Short mmCIF file of C-alpha atoms in Angstrom, two decimals:
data_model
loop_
_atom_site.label_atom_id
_atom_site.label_comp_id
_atom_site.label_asym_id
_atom_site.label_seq_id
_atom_site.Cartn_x
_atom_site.Cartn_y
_atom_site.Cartn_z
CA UNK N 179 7.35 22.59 -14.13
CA UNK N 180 4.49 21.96 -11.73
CA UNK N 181 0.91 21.52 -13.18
CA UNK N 182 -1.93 24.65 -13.00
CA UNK N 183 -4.01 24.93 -9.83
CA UNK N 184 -7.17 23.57 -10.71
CA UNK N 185 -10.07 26.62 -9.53
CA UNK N 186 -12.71 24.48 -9.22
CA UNK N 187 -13.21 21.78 -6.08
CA UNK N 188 -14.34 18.33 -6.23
CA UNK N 189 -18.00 18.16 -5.88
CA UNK N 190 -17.92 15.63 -2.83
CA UNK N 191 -14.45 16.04 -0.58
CA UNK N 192 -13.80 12.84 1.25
CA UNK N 193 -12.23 13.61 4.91
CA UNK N 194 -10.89 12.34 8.48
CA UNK N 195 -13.06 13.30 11.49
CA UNK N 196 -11.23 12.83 14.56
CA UNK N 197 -13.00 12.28 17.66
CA UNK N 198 -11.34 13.86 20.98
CA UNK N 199 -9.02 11.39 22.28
CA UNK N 200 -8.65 9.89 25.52
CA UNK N 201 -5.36 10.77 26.18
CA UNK N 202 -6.31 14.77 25.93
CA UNK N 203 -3.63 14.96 22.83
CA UNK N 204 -4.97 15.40 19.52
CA UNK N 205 -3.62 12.83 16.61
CA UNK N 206 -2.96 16.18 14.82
CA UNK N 207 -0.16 17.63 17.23
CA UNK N 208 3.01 17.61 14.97
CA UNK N 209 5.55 16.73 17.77
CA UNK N 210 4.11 13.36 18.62
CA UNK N 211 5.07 10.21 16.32
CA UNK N 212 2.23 7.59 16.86
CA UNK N 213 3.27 3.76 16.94
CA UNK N 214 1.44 1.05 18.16
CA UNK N 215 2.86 1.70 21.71
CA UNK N 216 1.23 5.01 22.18
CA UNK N 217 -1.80 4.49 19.80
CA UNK N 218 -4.18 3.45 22.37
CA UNK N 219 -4.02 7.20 23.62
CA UNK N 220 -5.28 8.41 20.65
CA UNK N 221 -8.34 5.89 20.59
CA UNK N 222 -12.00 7.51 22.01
CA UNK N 223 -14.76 6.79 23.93
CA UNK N 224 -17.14 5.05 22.91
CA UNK N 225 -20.30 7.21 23.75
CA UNK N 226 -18.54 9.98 22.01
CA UNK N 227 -17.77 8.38 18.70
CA UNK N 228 -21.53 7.54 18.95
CA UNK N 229 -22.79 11.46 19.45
CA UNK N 230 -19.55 12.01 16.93
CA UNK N 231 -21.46 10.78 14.31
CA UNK N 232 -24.99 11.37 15.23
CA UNK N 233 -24.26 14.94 14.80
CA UNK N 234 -22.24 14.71 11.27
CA UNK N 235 -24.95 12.77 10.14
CA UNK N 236 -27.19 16.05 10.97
CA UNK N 237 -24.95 18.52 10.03
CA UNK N 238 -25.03 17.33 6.65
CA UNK N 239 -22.08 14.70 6.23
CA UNK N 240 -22.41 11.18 4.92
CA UNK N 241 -20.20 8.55 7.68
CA UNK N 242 -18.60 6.15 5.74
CA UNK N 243 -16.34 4.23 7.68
CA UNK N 244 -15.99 4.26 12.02
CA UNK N 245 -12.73 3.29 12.55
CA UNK N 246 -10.89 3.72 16.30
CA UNK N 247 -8.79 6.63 15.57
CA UNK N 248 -11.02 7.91 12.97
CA UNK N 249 -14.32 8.46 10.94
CA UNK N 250 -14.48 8.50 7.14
CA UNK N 251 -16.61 11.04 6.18
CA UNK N 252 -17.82 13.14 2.52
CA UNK N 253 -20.26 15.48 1.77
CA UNK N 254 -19.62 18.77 -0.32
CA UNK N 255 -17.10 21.49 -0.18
CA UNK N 256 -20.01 23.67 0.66
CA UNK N 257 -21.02 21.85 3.86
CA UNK N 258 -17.87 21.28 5.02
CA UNK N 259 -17.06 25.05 4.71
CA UNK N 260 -20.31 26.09 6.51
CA UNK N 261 -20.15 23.91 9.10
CA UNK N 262 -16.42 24.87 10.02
CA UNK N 263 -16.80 28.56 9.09
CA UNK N 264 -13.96 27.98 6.60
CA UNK N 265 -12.85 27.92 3.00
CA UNK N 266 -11.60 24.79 1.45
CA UNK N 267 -8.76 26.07 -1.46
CA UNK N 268 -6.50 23.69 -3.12
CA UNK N 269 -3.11 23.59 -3.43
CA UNK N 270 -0.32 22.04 -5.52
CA UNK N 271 2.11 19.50 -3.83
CA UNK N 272 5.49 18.23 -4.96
CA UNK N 273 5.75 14.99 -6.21
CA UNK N 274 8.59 12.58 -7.45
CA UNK N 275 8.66 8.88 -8.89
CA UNK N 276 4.92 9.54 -10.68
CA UNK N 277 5.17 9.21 -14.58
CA UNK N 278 4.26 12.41 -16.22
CA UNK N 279 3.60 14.19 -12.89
CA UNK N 280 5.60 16.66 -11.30
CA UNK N 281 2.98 18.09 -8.21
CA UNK N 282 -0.56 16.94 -7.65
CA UNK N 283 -3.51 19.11 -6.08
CA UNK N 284 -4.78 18.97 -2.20
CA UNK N 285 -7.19 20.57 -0.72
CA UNK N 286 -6.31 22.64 2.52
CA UNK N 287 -8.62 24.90 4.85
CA UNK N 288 -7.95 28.23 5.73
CA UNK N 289 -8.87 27.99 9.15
CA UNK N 290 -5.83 26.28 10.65
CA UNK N 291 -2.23 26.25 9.77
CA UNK N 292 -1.47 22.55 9.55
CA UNK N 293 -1.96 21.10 5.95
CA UNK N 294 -5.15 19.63 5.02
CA UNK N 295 -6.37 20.61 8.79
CA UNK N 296 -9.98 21.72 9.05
CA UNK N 297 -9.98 23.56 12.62
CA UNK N 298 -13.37 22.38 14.38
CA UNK N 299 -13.44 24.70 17.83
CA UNK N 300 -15.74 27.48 15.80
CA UNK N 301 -18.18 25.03 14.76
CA UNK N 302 -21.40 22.65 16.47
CA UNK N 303 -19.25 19.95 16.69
CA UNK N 304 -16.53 20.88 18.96
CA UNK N 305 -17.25 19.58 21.87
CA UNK N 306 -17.34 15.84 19.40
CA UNK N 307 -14.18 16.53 17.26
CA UNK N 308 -10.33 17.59 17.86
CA UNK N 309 -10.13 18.15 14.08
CA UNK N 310 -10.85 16.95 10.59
CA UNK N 311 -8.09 15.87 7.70
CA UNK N 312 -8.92 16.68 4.32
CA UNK N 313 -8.01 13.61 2.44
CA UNK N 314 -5.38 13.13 0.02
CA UNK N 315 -5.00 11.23 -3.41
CA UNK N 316 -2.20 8.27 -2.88
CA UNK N 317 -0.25 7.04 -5.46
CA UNK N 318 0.17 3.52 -6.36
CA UNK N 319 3.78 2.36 -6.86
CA UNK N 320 3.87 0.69 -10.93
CA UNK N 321 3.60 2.18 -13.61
CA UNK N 322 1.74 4.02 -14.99
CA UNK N 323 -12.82 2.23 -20.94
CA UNK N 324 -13.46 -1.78 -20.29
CA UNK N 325 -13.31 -4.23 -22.89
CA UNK N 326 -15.71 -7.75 -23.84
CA UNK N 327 -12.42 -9.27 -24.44
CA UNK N 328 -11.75 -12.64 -22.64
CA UNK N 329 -8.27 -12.94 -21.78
CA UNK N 330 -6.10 -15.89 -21.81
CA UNK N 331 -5.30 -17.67 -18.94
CA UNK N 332 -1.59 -18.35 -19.93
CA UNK N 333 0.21 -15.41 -20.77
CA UNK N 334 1.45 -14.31 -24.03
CA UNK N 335 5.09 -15.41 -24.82
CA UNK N 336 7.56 -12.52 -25.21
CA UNK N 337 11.82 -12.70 -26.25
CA UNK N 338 12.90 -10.56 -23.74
CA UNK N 339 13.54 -11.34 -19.84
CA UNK N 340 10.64 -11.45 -17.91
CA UNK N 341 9.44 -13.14 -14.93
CA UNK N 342 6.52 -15.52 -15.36
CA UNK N 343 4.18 -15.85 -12.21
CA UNK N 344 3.61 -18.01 -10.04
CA UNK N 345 6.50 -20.37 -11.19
CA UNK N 346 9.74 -17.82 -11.67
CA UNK N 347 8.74 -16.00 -8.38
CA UNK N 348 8.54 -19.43 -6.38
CA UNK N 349 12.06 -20.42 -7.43
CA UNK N 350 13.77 -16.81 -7.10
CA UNK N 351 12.69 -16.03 -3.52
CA UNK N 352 13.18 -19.99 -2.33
CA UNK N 353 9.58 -21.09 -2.26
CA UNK N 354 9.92 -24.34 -3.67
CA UNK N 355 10.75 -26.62 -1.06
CA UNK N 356 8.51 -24.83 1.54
CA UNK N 357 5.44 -25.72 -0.92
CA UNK N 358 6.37 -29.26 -0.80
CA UNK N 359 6.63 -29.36 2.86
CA UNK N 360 2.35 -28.48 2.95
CA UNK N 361 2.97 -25.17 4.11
CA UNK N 362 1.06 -22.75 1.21
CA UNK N 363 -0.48 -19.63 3.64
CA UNK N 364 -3.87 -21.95 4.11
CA UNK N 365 -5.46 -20.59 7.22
CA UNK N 366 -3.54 -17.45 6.98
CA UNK N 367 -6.08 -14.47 5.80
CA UNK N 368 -4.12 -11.90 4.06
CA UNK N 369 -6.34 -8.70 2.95
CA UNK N 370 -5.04 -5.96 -0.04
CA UNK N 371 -6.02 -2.27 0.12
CA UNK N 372 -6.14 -1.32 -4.04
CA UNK N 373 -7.93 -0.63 -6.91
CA UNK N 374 -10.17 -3.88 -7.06
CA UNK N 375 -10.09 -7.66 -8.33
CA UNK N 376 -10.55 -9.02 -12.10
CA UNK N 377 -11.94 -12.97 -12.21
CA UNK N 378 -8.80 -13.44 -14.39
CA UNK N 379 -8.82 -16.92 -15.74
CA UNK N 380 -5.34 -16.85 -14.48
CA UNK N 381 -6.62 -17.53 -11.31
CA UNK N 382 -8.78 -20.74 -11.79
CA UNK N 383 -5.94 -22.17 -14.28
CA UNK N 384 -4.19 -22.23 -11.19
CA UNK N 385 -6.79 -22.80 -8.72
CA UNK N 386 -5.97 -19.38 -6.68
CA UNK N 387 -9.16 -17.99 -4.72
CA UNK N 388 -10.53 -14.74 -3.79
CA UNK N 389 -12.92 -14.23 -1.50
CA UNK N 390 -15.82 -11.24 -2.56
CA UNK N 391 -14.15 -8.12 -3.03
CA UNK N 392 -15.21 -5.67 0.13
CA UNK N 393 -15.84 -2.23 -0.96
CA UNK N 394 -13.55 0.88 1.12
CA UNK N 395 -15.65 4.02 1.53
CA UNK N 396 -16.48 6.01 -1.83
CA UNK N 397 -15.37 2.94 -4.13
CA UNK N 398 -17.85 1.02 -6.44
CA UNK N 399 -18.56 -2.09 -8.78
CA UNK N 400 -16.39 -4.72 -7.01
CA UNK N 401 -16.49 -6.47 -10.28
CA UNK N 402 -13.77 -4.99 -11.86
CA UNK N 403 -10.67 -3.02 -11.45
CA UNK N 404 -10.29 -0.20 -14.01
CA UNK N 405 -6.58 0.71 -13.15
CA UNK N 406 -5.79 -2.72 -13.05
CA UNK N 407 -3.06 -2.40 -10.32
CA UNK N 408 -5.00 -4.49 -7.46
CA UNK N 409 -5.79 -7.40 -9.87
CA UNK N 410 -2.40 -7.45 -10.78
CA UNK N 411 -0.55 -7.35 -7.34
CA UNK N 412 -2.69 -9.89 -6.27
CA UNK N 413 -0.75 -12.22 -8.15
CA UNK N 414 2.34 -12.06 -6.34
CA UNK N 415 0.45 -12.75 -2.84
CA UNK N 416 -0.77 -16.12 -4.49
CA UNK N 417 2.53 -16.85 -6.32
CA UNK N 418 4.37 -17.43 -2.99
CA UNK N 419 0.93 -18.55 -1.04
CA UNK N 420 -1.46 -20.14 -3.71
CA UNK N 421 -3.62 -21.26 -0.78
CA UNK N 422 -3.85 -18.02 1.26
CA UNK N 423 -7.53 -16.80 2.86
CA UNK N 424 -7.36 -13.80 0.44
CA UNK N 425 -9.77 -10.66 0.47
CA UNK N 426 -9.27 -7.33 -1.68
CA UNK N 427 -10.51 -4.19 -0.32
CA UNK N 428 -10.88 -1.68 -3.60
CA UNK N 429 -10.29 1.37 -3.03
CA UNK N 430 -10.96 5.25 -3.46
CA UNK N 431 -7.50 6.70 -3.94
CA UNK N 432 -8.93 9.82 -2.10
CA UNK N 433 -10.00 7.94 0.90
CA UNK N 434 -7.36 5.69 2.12
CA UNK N 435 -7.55 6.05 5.44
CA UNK N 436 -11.05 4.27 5.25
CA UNK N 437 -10.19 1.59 2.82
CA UNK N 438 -6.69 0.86 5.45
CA UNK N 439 -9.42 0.68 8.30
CA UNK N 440 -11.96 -1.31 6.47
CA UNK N 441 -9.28 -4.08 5.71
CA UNK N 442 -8.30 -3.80 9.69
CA UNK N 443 -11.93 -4.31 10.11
CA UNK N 444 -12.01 -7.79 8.48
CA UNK N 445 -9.61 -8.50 11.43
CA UNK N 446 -6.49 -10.08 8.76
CA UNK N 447 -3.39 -11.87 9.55
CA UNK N 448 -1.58 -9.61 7.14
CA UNK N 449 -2.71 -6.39 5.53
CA UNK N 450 -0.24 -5.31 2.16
CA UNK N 451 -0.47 -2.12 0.72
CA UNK N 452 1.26 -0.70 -2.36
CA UNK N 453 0.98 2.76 -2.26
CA UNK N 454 1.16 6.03 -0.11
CA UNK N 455 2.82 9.73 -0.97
CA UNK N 456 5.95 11.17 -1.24
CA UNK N 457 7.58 12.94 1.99
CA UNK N 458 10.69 14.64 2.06
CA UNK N 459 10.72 16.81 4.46
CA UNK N 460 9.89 16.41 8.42
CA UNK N 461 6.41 17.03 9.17
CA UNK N 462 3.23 14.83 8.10
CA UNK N 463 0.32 16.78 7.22
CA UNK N 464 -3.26 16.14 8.99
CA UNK N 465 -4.30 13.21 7.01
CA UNK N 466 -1.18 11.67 6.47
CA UNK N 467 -1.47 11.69 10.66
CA UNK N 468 -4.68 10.37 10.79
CA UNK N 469 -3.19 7.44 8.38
CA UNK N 470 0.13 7.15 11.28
CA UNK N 471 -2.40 6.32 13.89
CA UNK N 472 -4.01 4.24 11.77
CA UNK N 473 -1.46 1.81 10.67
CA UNK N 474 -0.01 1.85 14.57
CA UNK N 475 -3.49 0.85 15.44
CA UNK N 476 -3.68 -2.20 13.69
CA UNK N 477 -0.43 -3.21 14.13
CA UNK N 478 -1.28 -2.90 18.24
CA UNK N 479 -3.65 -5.81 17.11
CA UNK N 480 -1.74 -7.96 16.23
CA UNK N 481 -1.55 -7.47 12.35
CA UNK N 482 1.40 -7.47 10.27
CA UNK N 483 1.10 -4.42 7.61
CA UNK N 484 3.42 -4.59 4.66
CA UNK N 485 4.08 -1.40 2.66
CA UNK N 486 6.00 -0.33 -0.53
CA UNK N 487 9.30 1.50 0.10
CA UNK N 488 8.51 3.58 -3.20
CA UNK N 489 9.74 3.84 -6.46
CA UNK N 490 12.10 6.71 -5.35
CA UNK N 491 9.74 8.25 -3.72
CA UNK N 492 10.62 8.65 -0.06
CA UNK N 493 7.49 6.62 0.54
CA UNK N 494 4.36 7.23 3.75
CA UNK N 495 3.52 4.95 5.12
CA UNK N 496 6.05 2.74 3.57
CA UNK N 497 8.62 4.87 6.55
CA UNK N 498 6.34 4.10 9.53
CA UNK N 499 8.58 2.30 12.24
CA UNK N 500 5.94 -0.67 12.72
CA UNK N 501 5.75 -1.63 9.28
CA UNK N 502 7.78 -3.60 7.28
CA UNK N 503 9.34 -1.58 4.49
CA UNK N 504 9.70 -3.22 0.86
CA UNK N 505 12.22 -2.70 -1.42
CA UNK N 506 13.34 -4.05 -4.90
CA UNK N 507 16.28 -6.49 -6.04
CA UNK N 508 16.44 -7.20 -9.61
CA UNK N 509 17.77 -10.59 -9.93
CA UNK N 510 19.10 -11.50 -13.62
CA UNK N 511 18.98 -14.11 -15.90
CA UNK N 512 22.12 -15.61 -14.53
CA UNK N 513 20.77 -15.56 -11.09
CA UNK N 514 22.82 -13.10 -10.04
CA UNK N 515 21.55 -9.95 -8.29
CA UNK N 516 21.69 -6.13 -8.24
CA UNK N 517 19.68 -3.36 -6.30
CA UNK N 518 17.61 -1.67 -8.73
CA UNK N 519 17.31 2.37 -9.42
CA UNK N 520 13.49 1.82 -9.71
CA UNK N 521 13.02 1.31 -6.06
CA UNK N 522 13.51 3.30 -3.42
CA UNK N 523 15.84 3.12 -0.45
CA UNK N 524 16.41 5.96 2.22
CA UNK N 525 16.53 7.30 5.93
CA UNK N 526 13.51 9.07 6.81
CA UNK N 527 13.87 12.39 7.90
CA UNK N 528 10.33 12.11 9.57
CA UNK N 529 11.05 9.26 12.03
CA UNK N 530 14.40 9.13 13.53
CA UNK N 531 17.35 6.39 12.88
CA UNK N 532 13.96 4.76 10.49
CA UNK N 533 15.60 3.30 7.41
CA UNK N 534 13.95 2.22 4.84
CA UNK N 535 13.52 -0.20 3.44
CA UNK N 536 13.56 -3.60 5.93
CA UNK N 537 13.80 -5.91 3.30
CA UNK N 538 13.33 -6.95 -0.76
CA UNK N 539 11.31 -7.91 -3.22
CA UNK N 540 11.49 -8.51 -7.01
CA UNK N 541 11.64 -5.78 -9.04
CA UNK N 542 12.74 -4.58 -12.25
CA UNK N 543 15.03 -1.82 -14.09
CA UNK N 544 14.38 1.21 -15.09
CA UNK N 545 12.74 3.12 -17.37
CA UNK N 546 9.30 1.29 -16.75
CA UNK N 547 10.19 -1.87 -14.75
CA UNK N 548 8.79 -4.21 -17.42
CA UNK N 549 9.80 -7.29 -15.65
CA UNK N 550 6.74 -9.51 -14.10
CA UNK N 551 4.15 -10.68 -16.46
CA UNK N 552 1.09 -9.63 -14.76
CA UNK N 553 -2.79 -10.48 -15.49
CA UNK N 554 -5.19 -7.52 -15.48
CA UNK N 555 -8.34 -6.98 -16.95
CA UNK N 556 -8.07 -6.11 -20.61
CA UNK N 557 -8.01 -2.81 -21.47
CA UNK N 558 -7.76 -1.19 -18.20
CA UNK N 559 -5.06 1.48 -17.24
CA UNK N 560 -2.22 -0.70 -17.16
CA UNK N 561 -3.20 -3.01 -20.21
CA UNK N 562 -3.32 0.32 -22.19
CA UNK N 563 -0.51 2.12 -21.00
CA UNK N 564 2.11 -0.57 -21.04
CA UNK N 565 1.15 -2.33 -24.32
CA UNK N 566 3.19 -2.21 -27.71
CA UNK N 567 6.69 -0.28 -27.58
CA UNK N 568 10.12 -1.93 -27.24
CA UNK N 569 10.87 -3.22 -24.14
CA UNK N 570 11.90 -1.97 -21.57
CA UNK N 571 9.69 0.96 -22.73
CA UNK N 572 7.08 -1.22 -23.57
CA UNK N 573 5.89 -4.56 -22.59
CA UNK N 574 4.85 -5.48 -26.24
CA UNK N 575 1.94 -6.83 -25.97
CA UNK N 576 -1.63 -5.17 -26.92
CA UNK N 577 -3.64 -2.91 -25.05
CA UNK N 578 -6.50 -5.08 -24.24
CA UNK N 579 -5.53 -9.07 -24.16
CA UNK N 580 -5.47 -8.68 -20.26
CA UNK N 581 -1.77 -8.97 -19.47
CA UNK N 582 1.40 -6.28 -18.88
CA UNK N 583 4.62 -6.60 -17.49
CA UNK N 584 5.46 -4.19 -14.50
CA UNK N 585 7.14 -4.54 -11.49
CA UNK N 586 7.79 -1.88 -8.87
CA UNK N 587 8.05 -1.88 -5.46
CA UNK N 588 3.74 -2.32 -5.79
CA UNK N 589 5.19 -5.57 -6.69
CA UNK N 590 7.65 -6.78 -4.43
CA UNK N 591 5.49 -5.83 -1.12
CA UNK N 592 2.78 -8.31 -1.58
CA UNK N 593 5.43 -10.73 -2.10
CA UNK N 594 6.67 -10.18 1.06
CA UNK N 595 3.06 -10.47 2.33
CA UNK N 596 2.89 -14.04 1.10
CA UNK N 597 6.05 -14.96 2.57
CA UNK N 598 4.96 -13.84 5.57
CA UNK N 599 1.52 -15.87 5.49
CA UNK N 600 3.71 -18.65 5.22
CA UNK N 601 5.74 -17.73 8.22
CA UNK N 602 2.50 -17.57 10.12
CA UNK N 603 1.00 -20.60 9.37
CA UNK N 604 4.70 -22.07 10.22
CA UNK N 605 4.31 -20.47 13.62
CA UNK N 606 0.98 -18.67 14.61
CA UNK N 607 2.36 -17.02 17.36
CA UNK N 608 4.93 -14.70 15.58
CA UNK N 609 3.66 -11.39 16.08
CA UNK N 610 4.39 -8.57 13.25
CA UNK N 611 8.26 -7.66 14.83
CA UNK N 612 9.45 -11.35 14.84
CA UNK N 613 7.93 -11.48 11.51
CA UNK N 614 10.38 -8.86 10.33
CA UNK N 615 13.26 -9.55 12.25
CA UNK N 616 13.03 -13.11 11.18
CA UNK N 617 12.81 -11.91 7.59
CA UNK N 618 15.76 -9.44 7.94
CA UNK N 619 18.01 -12.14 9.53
CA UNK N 620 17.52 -14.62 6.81
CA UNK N 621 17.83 -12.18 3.92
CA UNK N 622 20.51 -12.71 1.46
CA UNK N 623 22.98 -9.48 1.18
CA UNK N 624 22.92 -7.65 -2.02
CA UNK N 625 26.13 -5.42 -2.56
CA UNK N 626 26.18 -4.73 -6.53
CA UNK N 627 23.49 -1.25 -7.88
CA UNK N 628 21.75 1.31 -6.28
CA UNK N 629 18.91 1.96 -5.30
CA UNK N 630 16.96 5.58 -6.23
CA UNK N 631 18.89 7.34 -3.75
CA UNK N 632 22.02 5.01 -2.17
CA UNK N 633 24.51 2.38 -3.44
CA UNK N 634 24.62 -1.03 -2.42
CA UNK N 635 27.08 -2.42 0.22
CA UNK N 636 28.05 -5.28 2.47
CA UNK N 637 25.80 -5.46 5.10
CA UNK N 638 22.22 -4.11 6.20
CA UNK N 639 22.53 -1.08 3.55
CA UNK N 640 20.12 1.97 2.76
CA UNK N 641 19.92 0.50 -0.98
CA UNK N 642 17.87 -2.65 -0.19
CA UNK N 643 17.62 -3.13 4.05
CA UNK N 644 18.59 -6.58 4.68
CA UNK N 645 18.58 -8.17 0.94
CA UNK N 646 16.45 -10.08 -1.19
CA UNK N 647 14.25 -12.58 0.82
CA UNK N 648 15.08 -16.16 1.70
CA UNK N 649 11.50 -17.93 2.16
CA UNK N 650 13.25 -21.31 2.98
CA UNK N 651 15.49 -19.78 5.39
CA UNK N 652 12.54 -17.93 7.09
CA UNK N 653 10.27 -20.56 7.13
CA UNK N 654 12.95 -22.62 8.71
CA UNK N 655 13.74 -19.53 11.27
CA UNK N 656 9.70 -19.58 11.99
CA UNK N 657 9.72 -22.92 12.86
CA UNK N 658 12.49 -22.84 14.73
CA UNK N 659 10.79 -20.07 17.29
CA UNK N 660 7.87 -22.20 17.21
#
């Protein structure tokens, strides 16, 4: 049963202005499918972007981010519908794969019949702007009031099966030997777009370091992370490179198009996301267009961008052909290995012949995934939500001693991203599709489970791409091309 349409609107609406493109096609015209091969047309002059913002500074809106498809914007649902000469209403969207949510609300404008698309020709800025994209909350892909508390830097020692970080991950996805050869991601700057970064002692135990936490448009106190996801996810970067140039960008879940740009802005190796929305039909809407172009923009430069598959959701942008895709293997305590219903695993219906995902992670079973024993900052959303219960419901442990075990495809993305630092520093000139057709090739096959949506199979499968990753065998593959 879907939730109630909330009557009232968000006193500031964060937003996507798009300036008129060089190319003469707007980023909003459904038909086209922007990659980093055609991105470029969508990109603006520069003297335009300039008077772009000059004059949504004096209409009224606050310019958060300037990105070169884009420019993050807020201000309040009365400006926005003054300026436009529309009315901003919200609507309820379908979701799947969200604990204890069946739709969420976004905000659409009644002046143009693309979702979320604020029509800009019967307004002062026209001659600046092809359109504006209402933004839209994404959803991070684990499950689902701070605390004095000081954690402990070791975590707390639980009967059932669980991975312990960075150790368990290191030996399960073939780390090992590639550590002892000197090659640990140093050099290699890998940034994360999520909720924010905890000073875990975790971290100094084991002499992981992050560099000052970069704010995305409309987030605040850098300090902490109150969901706990970010701090969390982190981990399994440093787990597979403990020496990696690491930066968090914390993020406003309404404004991830700006937070994605301001991590392109620190000009990363590797950018790893773990989180997006749920598509299942054939169309993107007018932000989730504005985020296409901007994930083909950055990987035109160079960048490898890692995205969850979903946790059977059919995940955006985690179905964009330039990224790679993540998946989840669960791998027992036998070592053997199974695709797991908790991840996702389809064809995309909005990109052609796209399936998803490219390649796997560790993840855990269903019902919650309670598999990787995580730090977070005690007593955040995670700490709370996962603690006491019987595994797998629970992670048994209490709600604010600053760890949880979860998993999910959130997981098994940024360790993907660390194997990938270490494939760069092996080989600096592997750009982002020899990076994933390197890690595809030396994959090992899964055929036993399912995931969300398909069964496992010999062969390159819709259940888990290629397999589980082998980072000895791409490391060696790296080199090889080097």
């Amino acid at each position: 049963m879907a939730n109630s349409i909330s009557s009232e609107l968000p006193n500031v609406i964060f937003a996507e202005a798009s300036v008129h493109s060089i190319g003469g096609q707007s980023v909003f015209a459904e038909t086209s499918k922007i990659t980093s091969e055609t991105v470029q047309h969508y990109h603006s002059k520069e003297d335009l972007v300039l008077k772009a913002v000059s004059k949504l500074k004096d209409n009224g809106f606050e310019v958060l981010n300037v990105g070169d498809v884009s420019i993050s914007i807020a201000a309040s649902p009365q400006t926005y519908e003054k300026v436009f000469n529309t009315s901003i209403v919200p609507k309820e969207r379908e979701v799947r794969g969200i604990p204890g949510k069946s739709s969420t609300t976004i905000l659409d404008s009644t002046n143009s019949g693309m979702l979320g698309l604020i029509n800009t020709d019967n307004s002062p800025l026209a001659d600046v702007l092809e359109g504006v994209a209402i933004g839209e909350r994404v959803f991070y892909y684990a499950p689902a009031v701070m605390t004095a508390e000081r954690p402990s830097a070791s975590p707390p020692q639980e009967d059932y099966y669980h991975l312990e970080p960075p150790h368990d991950l290191v030996k399960l996805l073939r780390a090992e030997g590639v550590h002892q050869s000197g090659i640990t991601g140093r050099g290699i700057k890998v940034v994360m777009a999520d909720s924010g970064f905890y000073k875990h002692p975790f971290f100094a135990k084991h002499n992981f370091r992050s560099n000052q936490v970069v704010l995305g448009p409309g987030a605040s106190d850098p300090d902490h992370d109150e969901i706990g996801h970010g701090v969390g996810e982190s981990v399994n970067v440093f787990s597979l490179a403990p020496n990696v140039d690491f930066t968090m960008v914390k993020m406003n879940f309404f404004n991830s198009v700006g937070a994605f740009n301001a991590a392109v802005a620190l000009n990363p190796d590797i950018i790893t996301c773990s989180w997006g929305s749920d598509i299942r039909g054939s169309v993107l809407s007018s932000f989730d267009k504005v985020l296409e172009a901007a994930v083909a923009n950055a990987v035109s430069h160079g960048i490898t961008v890692v995205f969850s598959a979903g946790n059977g959701h059919l995940s955006f942008p985690g179905m964009h052909p330039d990224v790679i895709s993540v998946g989840g293997v669960f791998v027992r305590e036998d070592g053997t290995m199974q695709a797991t219903p908790y991840a996702s695993g389809f064809k995309s219906r909005v990109y052609p012949n796209r399936q998803s995902p490219d390649i796997c992670g560790l993840v855990g079973l269903p019902p919650r995934a309670a598999y990787i024993m995580l730090p977070v900052e005690p007593g955040d959303e995670i700490d709370n939500d996962l603690s006491g219960g019987i595994h797998p419901r629970g992670d048994e442990t209490s709600s604010s001693d600053g760890w949880a075990a979860f998993s999910g495809t959130s997981a098994a993305a940024p360790q993907i991203a660390g194997i990938c630092a270490l494939m760069k520093q092996a080989n600096r000139n592997l750009n982002p599709f020899q990076i994933r057709e390197i890690l595809q090739r030396t994959a090992r096959d899964v055929t036993e489970g399912r995931s969300a949506q398909n069964p496992a199979m010999p062969g390159p499968d819709l259940a888990t791409g290629f397999g589980l990753v082998d980072a000895s065998r791409a490391i060696d593959e790296a080199k090889r091309m080097g």
